[in-house]
mmCIF file of N, CA, C and O and ligand atoms in Angstrom:
data_model
loop_
_atom_site.group_PDB
_atom_site.id
_atom_site.type_symbol
_atom_site.label_atom_id
_atom_site.label_comp_id
_atom_site.label_asym_id
_atom_site.label_seq_id
_atom_site.Cartn_x
_atom_site.Cartn_y
_atom_site.Cartn_z
ATOM 1 N N UNK J 803 202.578 105.732 176.698
ATOM 2 C CA UNK J 803 202.845 104.806 174.875
ATOM 3 C C UNK J 803 202.499 103.392 174.643
ATOM 4 O O UNK J 803 203.448 102.580 175.764
ATOM 5 N N UNK J 804 201.589 103.133 174.224
ATOM 6 C CA UNK J 804 201.864 101.971 173.720
ATOM 7 C C UNK J 804 203.412 100.602 173.275
ATOM 8 O O UNK J 804 204.639 101.270 172.320
ATOM 9 N N UNK J 805 204.562 99.219 173.872
ATOM 10 C CA UNK J 805 205.648 99.226 173.887
ATOM 11 C C UNK J 805 205.779 98.213 172.491
ATOM 12 O O UNK J 805 204.591 98.020 171.814
ATOM 13 N N UNK J 806 206.875 98.642 171.831
ATOM 14 C CA UNK J 806 207.153 98.535 170.491
ATOM 15 C C UNK J 806 206.433 97.273 170.223
ATOM 16 O O UNK J 806 206.262 96.476 169.345
ATOM 17 N N UNK J 807 206.912 96.299 170.384
ATOM 18 C CA UNK J 807 207.312 94.842 171.344
ATOM 19 C C UNK J 807 205.952 94.584 170.913
ATOM 20 O O UNK J 807 204.716 92.925 170.632
ATOM 21 N N UNK J 808 204.501 95.502 172.082
ATOM 22 C CA UNK J 808 203.236 94.904 171.553
ATOM 23 C C UNK J 808 202.340 94.115 170.828
ATOM 24 O O UNK J 808 202.311 95.129 169.848
ATOM 25 N N UNK J 809 201.135 93.446 170.887
ATOM 26 C CA UNK J 809 199.982 93.176 169.956
ATOM 27 C C UNK J 809 199.779 94.175 169.568
ATOM 28 O O UNK J 809 198.947 94.484 170.644
ATOM 29 N N UNK J 810 199.621 94.758 167.953
ATOM 30 C CA UNK J 810 198.731 96.122 168.031
ATOM 31 C C UNK J 810 196.997 95.707 168.039
ATOM 32 O O UNK J 810 196.715 94.317 169.025
ATOM 33 N N UNK J 811 196.297 96.776 168.666
ATOM 34 C CA UNK J 811 195.492 96.047 169.347
ATOM 35 C C UNK J 811 193.933 95.781 168.131
ATOM 36 O O UNK J 811 194.422 95.517 167.300
ATOM 37 N N UNK J 812 193.075 95.070 168.321
ATOM 38 C CA UNK J 812 192.036 94.400 167.411
ATOM 39 C C UNK J 812 190.657 95.199 167.043
ATOM 40 O O UNK J 812 190.533 96.216 168.056
ATOM 41 N N UNK J 813 191.139 95.179 166.266
ATOM 42 C CA UNK J 813 189.842 95.486 165.111
ATOM 43 C C UNK J 813 189.083 94.822 164.975
ATOM 44 O O UNK J 813 188.730 94.194 164.160
ATOM 45 N N UNK J 814 187.563 95.245 165.536
ATOM 46 C CA UNK J 814 186.236 94.705 164.392
ATOM 47 C C UNK J 814 185.449 95.375 163.415
ATOM 48 O O UNK J 814 185.326 96.455 163.952
ATOM 49 N N UNK J 815 185.476 94.327 161.992
ATOM 50 C CA UNK J 815 184.696 95.164 161.399
ATOM 51 C C UNK J 815 182.972 94.704 161.404
ATOM 52 O O UNK J 815 183.142 93.685 161.675
ATOM 53 N N UNK J 816 182.475 95.553 161.201
ATOM 54 C CA UNK J 816 180.826 95.050 161.640
ATOM 55 C C UNK J 816 180.394 96.134 159.556
ATOM 56 O O UNK J 816 180.844 97.798 159.947
ATOM 57 N N UNK J 817 180.704 95.206 158.679
ATOM 58 C CA UNK J 817 180.787 95.519 157.012
ATOM 59 C C UNK J 817 181.738 96.004 156.287
ATOM 60 O O UNK J 817 183.135 95.903 157.611
ATOM 61 N N UNK J 818 182.143 94.837 155.390
ATOM 62 C CA UNK J 818 183.361 94.483 154.768
ATOM 63 C C UNK J 818 183.356 94.931 153.218
ATOM 64 O O UNK J 818 183.062 93.561 152.719
ATOM 65 N N UNK J 819 182.477 95.797 153.152
ATOM 66 C CA UNK J 819 182.567 96.283 151.689
ATOM 67 C C UNK J 819 183.919 97.085 151.154
ATOM 68 O O UNK J 819 185.392 96.957 151.365
ATOM 69 N N UNK J 820 183.517 97.932 150.245
ATOM 70 C CA UNK J 820 184.263 99.108 150.332
ATOM 71 C C UNK J 820 185.662 99.694 151.062
ATOM 72 O O UNK J 820 186.957 99.232 151.055
ATOM 73 N N UNK J 821 184.756 100.115 151.578
ATOM 74 C CA UNK J 821 185.392 100.793 152.652
ATOM 75 C C UNK J 821 185.664 99.805 154.015
ATOM 76 O O UNK J 821 187.401 100.323 154.441
ATOM 77 N N UNK J 822 185.247 98.695 154.752
ATOM 78 C CA UNK J 822 185.505 98.288 155.606
ATOM 79 C C UNK J 822 186.673 96.830 155.154
ATOM 80 O O UNK J 822 188.070 97.545 155.830
ATOM 81 N N UNK J 823 186.520 96.957 154.177
ATOM 82 C CA UNK J 823 187.551 95.369 153.070
ATOM 83 C C UNK J 823 188.975 96.994 153.112
ATOM 84 O O UNK J 823 190.078 95.888 153.556
ATOM 85 N N UNK J 824 188.634 97.621 152.110
ATOM 86 C CA UNK J 824 189.710 98.867 151.897
ATOM 87 C C UNK J 824 191.111 99.293 153.377
ATOM 88 O O UNK J 824 192.305 99.173 153.307
ATOM 89 N N UNK J 825 190.176 99.942 154.452
ATOM 90 C CA UNK J 825 190.428 100.304 155.969
ATOM 91 C C UNK J 825 191.380 99.043 156.625
ATOM 92 O O UNK J 825 192.664 99.552 157.207
ATOM 93 N N UNK J 826 190.563 97.650 156.393
ATOM 94 C CA UNK J 826 191.157 96.727 156.737
ATOM 95 C C UNK J 826 192.620 96.639 156.675
ATOM 96 O O UNK J 826 193.502 95.935 157.413
ATOM 97 N N UNK J 827 192.768 96.292 155.522
ATOM 98 C CA UNK J 827 193.458 95.864 154.509
ATOM 99 C C UNK J 827 194.639 96.855 155.035
ATOM 100 O O UNK J 827 196.356 96.334 155.021
ATOM 101 N N UNK J 828 194.946 98.009 155.218
ATOM 102 C CA UNK J 828 195.609 99.599 154.935
ATOM 103 C C UNK J 828 196.317 99.506 156.372
ATOM 104 O O UNK J 828 197.603 99.730 156.940
ATOM 105 N N UNK J 829 195.310 99.511 157.637
ATOM 106 C CA UNK J 829 195.594 99.340 158.577
ATOM 107 C C UNK J 829 196.704 97.965 159.299
ATOM 108 O O UNK J 829 197.619 98.131 160.097
ATOM 109 N N UNK J 830 195.996 96.814 158.739
ATOM 110 C CA UNK J 830 197.109 95.496 158.643
ATOM 111 C C UNK J 830 198.145 95.867 158.480
ATOM 112 O O UNK J 830 199.428 95.314 158.393
ATOM 113 N N UNK J 831 197.686 96.187 157.466
ATOM 114 C CA UNK J 831 199.264 96.126 156.117
ATOM 115 C C UNK J 831 200.695 97.058 156.992
ATOM 116 O O UNK J 831 201.171 96.717 157.442
ATOM 117 N N UNK J 832 199.387 97.974 157.845
ATOM 118 C CA UNK J 832 200.934 99.087 158.355
ATOM 119 C C UNK J 832 201.075 98.486 160.277
ATOM 120 O O UNK J 832 202.031 99.146 160.050
ATOM 121 N N UNK J 833 200.165 97.603 159.759
ATOM 122 C CA UNK J 833 200.358 97.406 161.663
ATOM 123 C C UNK J 833 199.713 97.779 162.600
ATOM 124 O O UNK J 833 200.385 97.759 163.856
ATOM 125 N N UNK J 834 198.855 98.722 161.901
ATOM 126 C CA UNK J 834 198.265 99.388 163.312
ATOM 127 C C UNK J 834 196.971 98.580 163.992
ATOM 128 O O UNK J 834 196.775 98.507 165.445
ATOM 129 N N UNK J 835 196.335 97.795 163.457
ATOM 130 C CA UNK J 835 195.167 96.783 163.873
ATOM 131 C C UNK J 835 195.682 95.852 163.619
ATOM 132 O O UNK J 835 196.391 95.277 162.723
ATOM 133 N N UNK J 836 195.368 94.476 164.322
ATOM 134 C CA UNK J 836 194.444 93.081 163.895
ATOM 135 C C UNK J 836 193.456 92.804 164.032
ATOM 136 O O UNK J 836 192.507 93.244 164.760
ATOM 137 N N UNK J 837 192.861 92.518 162.504
ATOM 138 C CA UNK J 837 191.502 91.476 162.812
ATOM 139 C C UNK J 837 190.767 90.757 163.535
ATOM 140 O O UNK J 837 191.577 89.613 163.857
ATOM 141 N N UNK J 838 189.881 91.054 163.563
ATOM 142 C CA UNK J 838 189.271 90.395 164.603
ATOM 143 C C UNK J 838 188.333 89.878 163.932
ATOM 144 O O UNK J 838 188.394 89.041 163.195
ATOM 145 N N UNK J 839 186.955 90.138 164.202
ATOM 146 C CA UNK J 839 185.654 89.500 164.303
ATOM 147 C C UNK J 839 185.167 90.115 162.542
ATOM 148 O O UNK J 839 184.643 91.393 162.881
ATOM 149 N N UNK J 840 184.711 89.336 162.028
ATOM 150 C CA UNK J 840 183.707 90.197 160.669
ATOM 151 C C UNK J 840 182.201 89.617 160.951
ATOM 152 O O UNK J 840 182.432 88.934 160.205
ATOM 153 N N UNK J 841 181.458 90.932 160.631
ATOM 154 C CA UNK J 841 180.103 90.995 160.388
ATOM 155 C C UNK J 841 179.283 91.188 159.003
ATOM 156 O O UNK J 841 180.065 92.717 159.125
ATOM 157 N N UNK J 842 179.004 91.153 157.968
ATOM 158 C CA UNK J 842 178.388 91.201 157.006
ATOM 159 C C UNK J 842 177.230 90.959 157.603
ATOM 160 O O UNK J 842 176.033 90.480 158.542
ATOM 161 N N UNK J 843 175.734 91.361 156.190
ATOM 162 C CA UNK J 843 174.780 91.026 156.379
ATOM 163 C C UNK J 843 174.538 89.482 155.522
ATOM 164 O O UNK J 843 173.858 88.704 156.462
ATOM 165 N N UNK J 844 175.379 89.550 154.620
ATOM 166 C CA UNK J 844 175.462 87.915 154.574
ATOM 167 C C UNK J 844 176.231 86.827 154.743
ATOM 168 O O UNK J 844 177.499 87.431 154.770
ATOM 169 N N UNK J 845 176.290 85.792 155.662
ATOM 170 C CA UNK J 845 177.029 85.244 156.297
ATOM 171 C C UNK J 845 178.355 84.641 155.165
ATOM 172 O O UNK J 845 179.697 84.859 155.186
ATOM 173 N N UNK J 846 177.488 84.975 153.936
ATOM 174 C CA UNK J 846 178.983 84.420 152.824
ATOM 175 C C UNK J 846 180.360 85.380 152.255
ATOM 176 O O UNK J 846 180.770 85.441 152.301
ATOM 177 N N UNK J 847 179.340 86.555 152.635
ATOM 178 C CA UNK J 847 179.940 88.279 152.509
ATOM 179 C C UNK J 847 181.307 88.388 153.075
ATOM 180 O O UNK J 847 182.432 88.419 152.897
ATOM 181 N N UNK J 848 181.255 87.810 154.429
ATOM 182 C CA UNK J 848 181.351 87.571 155.649
ATOM 183 C C UNK J 848 183.029 87.270 155.230
ATOM 184 O O UNK J 848 184.893 87.241 156.225
ATOM 185 N N UNK J 849 183.024 85.852 154.570
ATOM 186 C CA UNK J 849 183.843 84.600 154.616
ATOM 187 C C UNK J 849 184.768 84.978 153.900
ATOM 188 O O UNK J 849 185.835 84.949 152.936
ATOM 189 N N UNK J 850 183.906 85.775 152.440
ATOM 190 C CA UNK J 850 184.625 86.488 151.407
ATOM 191 C C UNK J 850 185.609 87.188 151.990
ATOM 192 O O UNK J 850 186.597 87.574 151.558
ATOM 193 N N UNK J 851 184.750 88.147 152.873
ATOM 194 C CA UNK J 851 185.965 88.909 153.321
ATOM 195 C C UNK J 851 186.882 88.885 154.138
ATOM 196 O O UNK J 851 188.188 88.804 153.797
ATOM 197 N N UNK J 852 186.863 87.682 154.593
ATOM 198 C CA UNK J 852 188.430 87.230 155.498
ATOM 199 C C UNK J 852 189.425 86.594 154.390
ATOM 200 O O UNK J 852 190.276 86.629 154.706
ATOM 201 N N UNK J 853 188.085 85.440 153.785
ATOM 202 C CA UNK J 853 189.893 85.065 152.581
ATOM 203 C C UNK J 853 189.824 86.250 152.165
ATOM 204 O O UNK J 853 191.553 86.407 152.252
ATOM 205 N N UNK J 854 189.735 87.429 152.004
ATOM 206 C CA UNK J 854 190.713 88.246 150.744
ATOM 207 C C UNK J 854 191.574 88.843 151.189
ATOM 208 O O UNK J 854 192.414 89.209 150.984
ATOM 209 N N UNK J 855 191.305 89.452 153.136
ATOM 210 C CA UNK J 855 191.926 89.862 154.359
ATOM 211 C C UNK J 855 192.741 89.456 154.303
ATOM 212 O O UNK J 855 193.905 89.422 155.040
ATOM 213 N N UNK J 856 192.752 87.572 154.231
ATOM 214 C CA UNK J 856 193.572 86.804 154.657
ATOM 215 C C UNK J 856 193.997 86.741 156.423
ATOM 216 O O UNK J 856 194.944 86.246 157.263
ATOM 217 N N UNK J 857 192.443 87.011 157.397
ATOM 218 C CA UNK J 857 192.835 87.402 158.935
ATOM 219 C C UNK J 857 191.194 87.657 159.083
ATOM 220 O O UNK J 857 190.179 88.379 158.200
ATOM 221 N N UNK J 858 191.511 87.490 160.135
ATOM 222 C CA UNK J 858 190.222 87.853 160.739
ATOM 223 C C UNK J 858 189.251 87.056 160.961
ATOM 224 O O UNK J 858 189.023 85.534 160.683
ATOM 225 N N UNK J 859 188.353 86.911 161.541
ATOM 226 C CA UNK J 859 187.205 85.663 161.627
ATOM 227 C C UNK J 859 185.781 85.919 161.187
ATOM 228 O O UNK J 859 185.162 86.603 162.273
ATOM 229 N N UNK J 860 185.059 85.734 160.174
ATOM 230 C CA UNK J 860 184.222 85.310 159.586
ATOM 231 C C UNK J 860 182.846 84.451 160.983
ATOM 232 O O UNK J 860 182.689 84.307 161.969
ATOM 233 N N UNK J 861 181.801 85.870 161.157
ATOM 234 C CA UNK J 861 180.974 86.134 162.127
ATOM 235 C C UNK J 861 179.141 86.104 161.557
ATOM 236 O O UNK J 861 178.835 86.825 160.635
ATOM 237 N N UNK J 862 178.476 85.312 161.644
ATOM 238 C CA UNK J 862 177.049 85.402 161.337
ATOM 239 C C UNK J 862 176.594 86.425 161.729
ATOM 240 O O UNK J 862 175.267 86.857 161.428
ATOM 241 N N UNK J 863 176.109 86.188 163.196
ATOM 242 C CA UNK J 863 175.940 87.272 163.987
ATOM 243 C C UNK J 863 176.220 87.928 164.890
ATOM 244 O O UNK J 863 176.831 87.806 165.259
ATOM 245 N N UNK J 864 175.536 89.408 165.397
ATOM 246 C CA UNK J 864 175.638 89.760 166.397
ATOM 247 C C UNK J 864 176.965 89.400 167.920
ATOM 248 O O UNK J 864 177.224 90.066 168.204
ATOM 249 N N UNK J 865 175.755 88.939 168.160
ATOM 250 C CA UNK J 865 175.813 88.409 169.080
ATOM 251 C C UNK J 865 177.276 86.889 169.225
ATOM 252 O O UNK J 865 177.526 87.203 170.730
ATOM 253 N N UNK J 866 177.822 87.342 168.428
ATOM 254 C CA UNK J 866 179.218 86.185 168.061
ATOM 255 C C UNK J 866 179.915 86.749 167.815
ATOM 256 O O UNK J 866 180.937 86.591 168.050
ATOM 257 N N UNK J 867 179.790 87.691 167.845
ATOM 258 C CA UNK J 867 181.152 88.975 168.221
ATOM 259 C C UNK J 867 181.803 89.111 169.793
ATOM 260 O O UNK J 867 181.069 89.361 170.463
ATOM 261 N N UNK J 868 182.867 88.973 169.107
ATOM 262 C CA UNK J 868 183.783 89.221 170.605
ATOM 263 C C UNK J 868 184.134 90.006 171.187
ATOM 264 O O UNK J 868 184.228 91.257 170.117
ATOM 265 N N UNK J 869 185.229 90.079 172.258
ATOM 266 C CA UNK J 869 185.419 92.043 172.566
ATOM 267 C C UNK J 869 186.556 92.254 171.703
ATOM 268 O O UNK J 869 187.404 91.916 170.776
ATOM 269 N N UNK J 870 186.608 94.060 171.041
ATOM 270 C CA UNK J 870 187.701 94.385 170.298
ATOM 271 C C UNK J 870 187.998 95.547 170.869
ATOM 272 O O UNK J 870 187.299 96.185 171.427
ATOM 273 N N UNK J 871 189.120 95.930 170.906
ATOM 274 C CA UNK J 871 189.769 97.313 171.247
ATOM 275 C C UNK J 871 188.880 98.512 170.288
ATOM 276 O O UNK J 871 188.563 99.444 170.767
ATOM 277 N N UNK J 872 189.173 98.342 169.160
ATOM 278 C CA UNK J 872 188.332 99.024 167.895
ATOM 279 C C UNK J 872 187.251 98.642 167.297
ATOM 280 O O UNK J 872 187.667 97.262 166.618
ATOM 281 N N UNK J 873 186.194 99.409 167.594
ATOM 282 C CA UNK J 873 185.179 98.735 166.163
ATOM 283 C C UNK J 873 184.981 99.971 165.059
ATOM 284 O O UNK J 873 185.131 100.652 164.973
ATOM 285 N N UNK J 874 185.232 98.938 163.259
ATOM 286 C CA UNK J 874 184.083 99.771 162.749
ATOM 287 C C UNK J 874 182.976 99.855 162.031
ATOM 288 O O UNK J 874 183.072 98.544 162.008
ATOM 289 N N UNK J 875 182.645 100.317 162.122
ATOM 290 C CA UNK J 875 181.002 100.321 161.491
ATOM 291 C C UNK J 875 181.251 100.543 160.307
ATOM 292 O O UNK J 875 180.868 102.397 159.883
ATOM 293 N N UNK J 876 181.005 100.252 158.654
ATOM 294 C CA UNK J 876 181.106 100.368 157.721
ATOM 295 C C UNK J 876 179.690 99.619 157.004
ATOM 296 O O UNK J 876 179.741 98.789 155.594
ATOM 297 N N UNK J 877 179.049 99.936 157.748
ATOM 298 C CA UNK J 877 177.662 99.220 156.896
ATOM 299 C C UNK J 877 177.167 100.014 155.453
ATOM 300 O O UNK J 877 177.579 101.210 155.867
ATOM 301 N N UNK J 878 176.499 100.343 154.999
ATOM 302 C CA UNK J 878 175.882 101.549 153.436
ATOM 303 C C UNK J 878 175.222 102.727 154.441
ATOM 304 O O UNK J 878 174.617 102.368 155.611
ATOM 305 N N UNK J 879 175.194 104.061 154.325
ATOM 306 C CA UNK J 879 174.171 105.003 154.970
ATOM 307 C C UNK J 879 173.429 104.183 155.464
ATOM 308 O O UNK J 879 172.813 104.650 156.689
ATOM 309 N N UNK J 880 172.498 103.793 154.674
ATOM 310 C CA UNK J 880 170.458 103.387 154.501
ATOM 311 C C UNK J 880 170.988 102.790 156.551
ATOM 312 O O UNK J 880 169.320 102.592 156.972
ATOM 313 N N UNK J 881 172.139 102.040 156.665
ATOM 314 C CA UNK J 881 172.227 100.901 158.043
ATOM 315 C C UNK J 881 172.758 101.149 158.870
ATOM 316 O O UNK J 881 172.929 100.937 160.161
ATOM 317 N N UNK J 882 173.134 102.557 158.435
ATOM 318 C CA UNK J 882 174.355 103.297 159.749
ATOM 319 C C UNK J 882 173.611 103.444 161.465
ATOM 320 O O UNK J 882 174.163 102.659 161.687
ATOM 321 N N UNK J 883 172.497 104.114 160.437
ATOM 322 C CA UNK J 883 171.673 104.242 162.243
ATOM 323 C C UNK J 883 171.058 103.444 163.056
ATOM 324 O O UNK J 883 171.277 102.915 164.416
ATOM 325 N N UNK J 884 170.751 101.734 161.982
ATOM 326 C CA UNK J 884 170.240 101.443 163.427
ATOM 327 C C UNK J 884 171.485 100.208 163.619
ATOM 328 O O UNK J 884 171.029 99.922 165.234
ATOM 329 N N UNK J 885 172.558 100.111 162.933
ATOM 330 C CA UNK J 885 173.674 99.466 163.521
ATOM 331 C C UNK J 885 174.500 99.890 164.650
ATOM 332 O O UNK J 885 174.710 99.322 165.650
ATOM 333 N N UNK J 886 173.787 101.593 164.345
ATOM 334 C CA UNK J 886 175.007 102.136 165.613
ATOM 335 C C UNK J 886 173.857 102.147 167.102
ATOM 336 O O UNK J 886 173.864 101.903 167.700
ATOM 337 N N UNK J 887 172.831 102.160 166.772
ATOM 338 C CA UNK J 887 172.101 101.896 168.123
ATOM 339 C C UNK J 887 172.119 100.716 168.570
ATOM 340 O O UNK J 887 171.929 100.292 169.992
ATOM 341 N N UNK J 888 172.075 99.466 168.015
ATOM 342 C CA UNK J 888 171.799 98.376 167.819
ATOM 343 C C UNK J 888 173.126 98.211 168.603
ATOM 344 O O UNK J 888 173.580 97.041 169.848
ATOM 345 N N UNK J 889 174.720 98.209 168.132
ATOM 346 C CA UNK J 889 175.574 98.255 168.790
ATOM 347 C C UNK J 889 175.506 99.086 170.454
ATOM 348 O O UNK J 889 176.486 98.906 171.780
ATOM 349 N N UNK J 890 175.032 100.794 170.754
ATOM 350 C CA UNK J 890 175.264 101.152 171.728
ATOM 351 C C UNK J 890 174.394 100.302 172.753
ATOM 352 O O UNK J 890 174.728 100.464 173.635
ATOM 353 N N UNK J 891 173.479 99.339 172.429
ATOM 354 C CA UNK J 891 172.658 99.013 173.764
ATOM 355 C C UNK J 891 173.219 98.233 173.825
ATOM 356 O O UNK J 891 173.751 97.759 174.580
ATOM 357 N N UNK J 892 174.143 97.578 172.583
ATOM 358 C CA UNK J 892 174.896 95.920 173.172
ATOM 359 C C UNK J 892 176.076 95.955 174.175
ATOM 360 O O UNK J 892 176.182 95.728 175.222
ATOM 361 N N UNK J 893 176.254 97.844 174.148
ATOM 362 C CA UNK J 893 177.504 98.401 175.049
ATOM 363 C C UNK J 893 177.476 98.179 175.977
ATOM 364 O O UNK J 893 177.325 98.424 176.711
HETATM 365 N N1 LIG N 1596 182.844 103.010 148.730
HETATM 366 C C1 LIG N 1596 182.505 104.585 149.256
HETATM 367 O O1 LIG N 1596 183.833 105.191 148.219
HETATM 368 C C2 LIG N 1596 183.089 105.430 150.807
HETATM 369 C C3 LIG N 1596 183.649 106.873 150.608
HETATM 370 C C4 LIG N 1596 183.187 107.316 152.115
HETATM 371 C C5 LIG N 1596 182.312 107.110 152.681
HETATM 372 N N2 LIG N 1596 181.548 106.120 152.482
HETATM 373 C C6 LIG N 1596 181.073 105.409 153.330
HETATM 374 O O2 LIG N 1596 181.524 103.761 153.955
HETATM 375 C C7 LIG N 1596 180.284 103.936 154.865
HETATM 376 C C8 LIG N 1596 180.214 101.664 153.703
HETATM 377 O O3 LIG N 1596 180.072 102.241 151.775
HETATM 378 P P1 LIG N 1596 180.827 100.697 151.507
HETATM 379 O O4 LIG N 1596 180.885 101.674 150.396
HETATM 380 O O5 LIG N 1596 182.333 100.242 151.962
HETATM 381 O O6 LIG N 1596 179.277 100.338 151.343
HETATM 382 P P2 LIG N 1596 180.043 99.209 150.585
HETATM 383 O O7 LIG N 1596 180.602 98.369 150.014
HETATM 384 O O8 LIG N 1596 178.189 98.674 150.149
HETATM 385 O O9 LIG N 1596 179.198 97.627 151.955
HETATM 386 C C9 LIG N 1596 178.835 97.536 152.474
HETATM 387 C C10 LIG N 1596 178.557 95.965 153.950
HETATM 388 O O10 LIG N 1596 177.795 96.457 155.066
HETATM 389 C C11 LIG N 1596 177.166 95.139 154.840
HETATM 390 N N3 LIG N 1596 175.884 95.286 156.241
HETATM 391 C C12 LIG N 1596 174.982 95.494 155.357
HETATM 392 N N4 LIG N 1596 173.105 95.899 155.966
HETATM 393 C C13 LIG N 1596 174.417 95.633 157.276
HETATM 394 C C14 LIG N 1596 174.209 94.972 158.536
HETATM 395 N N5 LIG N 1596 172.460 96.038 159.294
HETATM 396 N N6 LIG N 1596 175.372 94.648 159.343
HETATM 397 C C15 LIG N 1596 176.268 94.460 158.965
HETATM 398 N N7 LIG N 1596 176.573 94.483 157.920
HETATM 399 C C16 LIG N 1596 176.159 94.870 157.042
HETATM 400 C C17 LIG N 1596 177.492 94.599 153.514
HETATM 401 O O11 LIG N 1596 177.186 93.109 153.815
HETATM 402 P P3 LIG N 1596 177.104 92.412 152.876
HETATM 403 O O12 LIG N 1596 178.293 92.401 151.623
HETATM 404 O O13 LIG N 1596 176.787 90.714 153.715
HETATM 405 O O14 LIG N 1596 175.770 93.129 151.833
HETATM 406 C C18 LIG N 1596 178.831 94.835 153.012
HETATM 407 O O15 LIG N 1596 180.118 93.948 153.922
HETATM 408 C C19 LIG N 1596 178.626 104.310 153.619
HETATM 409 O O16 LIG N 1596 178.683 104.952 154.864
HETATM 410 C C20 LIG N 1596 179.154 105.300 153.211
HETATM 411 O O17 LIG N 1596 178.596 106.048 152.810
HETATM 412 C C21 LIG N 1596 181.428 105.180 151.609
#
């Protein structure tokens, strides 16, 4: 079990729309995760998501994502399979 004083695990977001932002906000508020890098389709929306969440680092390309304990893929259904395959290849 993780000690109470340990920093929460880092969460990276791929897709930060309704689901990504909502879950990230709730998990952050509850101290479940600490937000790491945020990647969306456009750099502007990654910036906006980070500003709204008050945490995280906006990233404009997959190669710039740093490691994290947990990754949330929250892209639209049509992009989900491609996104998952791309990240599986990177892993
Ligand atoms: N909304 C719901 O109530 C709900 C409920 C249950 C499940 N879901 C599921 O949750 C997933 C996300 O839904 P959502 O409603 O949150 O979608 P959304 O509001 O449209 O947000 C999608 C996010 O994904 C980003 N994105 C799109 N293509 C990308 C790519 N190739 N790489 C990285 N980021 C990409 C978008 O960036 P840009 O802003 O730059 O376009 C946006 O930040 C879907 O699979 C959906 O079926 C949604």
